[in-house]
Amino acid sequence: MTVIDRVHKARPTQRWVGLGAAAVTWWALYSVNLPFWDWLIGDVVGLDLETRLGSGVHFFFYDTVKILLLLTGIIFLVTVLRSFMSVERTRAILGGKREGVGNVVAASLGVITPFCSCSAVPAFIGFVAAGVPVGVTMSFLIASPLVNEVAIALLLGLFGWGPTLLYVVAGLTIAIVAGFILGRMRPERWIEPFVFETKLGGQTVDPGMSLTWNDRIQIGIEEVKDILKKIWPYLLVGIGIGAAIHGWAPEQWFADHAGPDVWFAVPLAVLMGVPLYSNAAGILPMVEALFDKGLPMGTLLAFMMATVALSLPEMILLRRVLKPQLIGLFIGVVTVGIIAVGYLFNAVIPT
């Protein structure tokens, strides 16, 4: 008997005890993920976690488990919740005139969620599957890695209130405006169809129909299995590339070719940031070092924003749920926004 069969036949007490046990197990696995790989890679295998090899190997295993856990938890929870409401009803509530407000709320939610670009993808899939407008969800996807509390705290300590507030306002503006623009382009046509489907027993069902709790849990389990089955190759390739280039940045070359007298320094910084992979906190030490060498703040923030919001591993993960047209528009709109912010910062905060 499969897990789904057992869930479908479970009594109410068994069902809730089972869900509680699953939730505790999920939380335990998520909590020990980092210390476990620290111990295994650092102490047992003996790799130095400060080296590129050690940090890359650690990153691959740690991030693979972390994103799989996030995918499992978020997709299951969102699927069960959306089983109470049809996609059409959700869009009616969140779409239309409310979409601008939705972009602001989604971007603000992204700021307080501690996700890197790849970790934000599971939440993005869940929101889109729940019927949240794609443009609104894009605002979350952009803001979550781009502006976070760790980066804010570090920027505040390194550069003071002025650059920090400009960074927050610029990041939120990019997320809100980019999401709104993308939402005006009917992006739903560029989402892979399986994201919008709710299945029970392998058959597509209308979430608005009458369902039991056992049905809803079964739908959640099936959705997790179906999405993981479709995206796991992209997940491993994306994280593998991220591990290979994790934390790597050509600091001296950047200092030599993106100085204050180079007019194309901002676009160059964005192009250099895209293939790299790091969160804002991880790239800030390099930003501080280059700032001390005289590089303009706008150029450095453009580099940091491109690194965390347009990473190559993120694009590979998104390809399984987004068609190339939407990925291209996403990259284009965000890139233009980041370049504009870079030039603005260079004008406001001269070296």
PDB file of N, CA, C and O in Angstrom, residues 92 104 123 128 149 171 191 207 235:
ATOM      1  N   ALA A  92      -9.299  36.298  -9.486  1.00  0.00           N
ATOM      2  CA  ALA A  92     -10.286  37.371  -9.417  1.00  0.00           C
ATOM      3  C   ALA A  92     -10.040  38.272  -8.212  1.00  0.00           C
ATOM      4  O   ALA A  92     -10.228  39.488  -8.269  1.00  0.00           O
ATOM      5  N   VAL A 104       3.357  45.406  -4.387  1.00  0.00           N
ATOM      6  CA  VAL A 104       3.966  46.015  -3.207  1.00  0.00           C
ATOM      7  C   VAL A 104       4.010  45.020  -2.051  1.00  0.00           C
ATOM      8  O   VAL A 104       5.041  44.866  -1.373  1.00  0.00           O
ATOM      9  N   ALA A 123       8.950  28.805  -3.396  1.00  0.00           N
ATOM     10  CA  ALA A 123       7.828  29.676  -3.039  1.00  0.00           C
ATOM     11  C   ALA A 123       7.174  30.249  -4.285  1.00  0.00           C
ATOM     12  O   ALA A 123       5.942  30.370  -4.371  1.00  0.00           O
ATOM     13  N   VAL A 128       2.452  30.656  -7.818  1.00  0.00           N
ATOM     14  CA  VAL A 128       1.889  30.589  -9.165  1.00  0.00           C
ATOM     15  C   VAL A 128       0.843  29.480  -9.243  1.00  0.00           C
ATOM     16  O   VAL A 128      -0.240  29.655  -9.811  1.00  0.00           O
ATOM     17  N   GLU A 149      17.289  41.195   5.246  1.00  0.00           N
ATOM     18  CA  GLU A 149      17.677  41.846   6.491  1.00  0.00           C
ATOM     19  C   GLU A 149      19.164  41.713   6.788  1.00  0.00           C
ATOM     20  O   GLU A 149      19.774  42.608   7.395  1.00  0.00           O
ATOM     21  N   GLY A 171      15.993  48.474  -4.418  1.00  0.00           N
ATOM     22  CA  GLY A 171      15.645  47.063  -4.577  1.00  0.00           C
ATOM     23  C   GLY A 171      14.148  46.837  -4.634  1.00  0.00           C
ATOM     24  O   GLY A 171      13.641  46.090  -5.485  1.00  0.00           O
ATOM     25  N   ILE A 191       3.901  30.130 -18.741  1.00  0.00           N
ATOM     26  CA  ILE A 191       4.110  29.228 -17.602  1.00  0.00           C
ATOM     27  C   ILE A 191       3.800  27.813 -18.072  1.00  0.00           C
ATOM     28  O   ILE A 191       2.818  27.581 -18.777  1.00  0.00           O
ATOM     29  N   PRO A 207     -10.264  22.564  -7.998  1.00  0.00           N
ATOM     30  CA  PRO A 207     -10.122  22.761  -6.570  1.00  0.00           C
ATOM     31  C   PRO A 207     -11.390  23.274  -5.901  1.00  0.00           C
ATOM     32  O   PRO A 207     -11.524  23.195  -4.680  1.00  0.00           O
ATOM     33  N   LEU A 235      17.206  21.048 -10.938  1.00  0.00           N
ATOM     34  CA  LEU A 235      17.658  21.388  -9.588  1.00  0.00           C
ATOM     35  C   LEU A 235      19.125  21.016  -9.403  1.00  0.00           C
ATOM     36  O   LEU A 235      19.941  21.834  -8.956  1.00  0.00           O
TER      37      LEU A 235
END
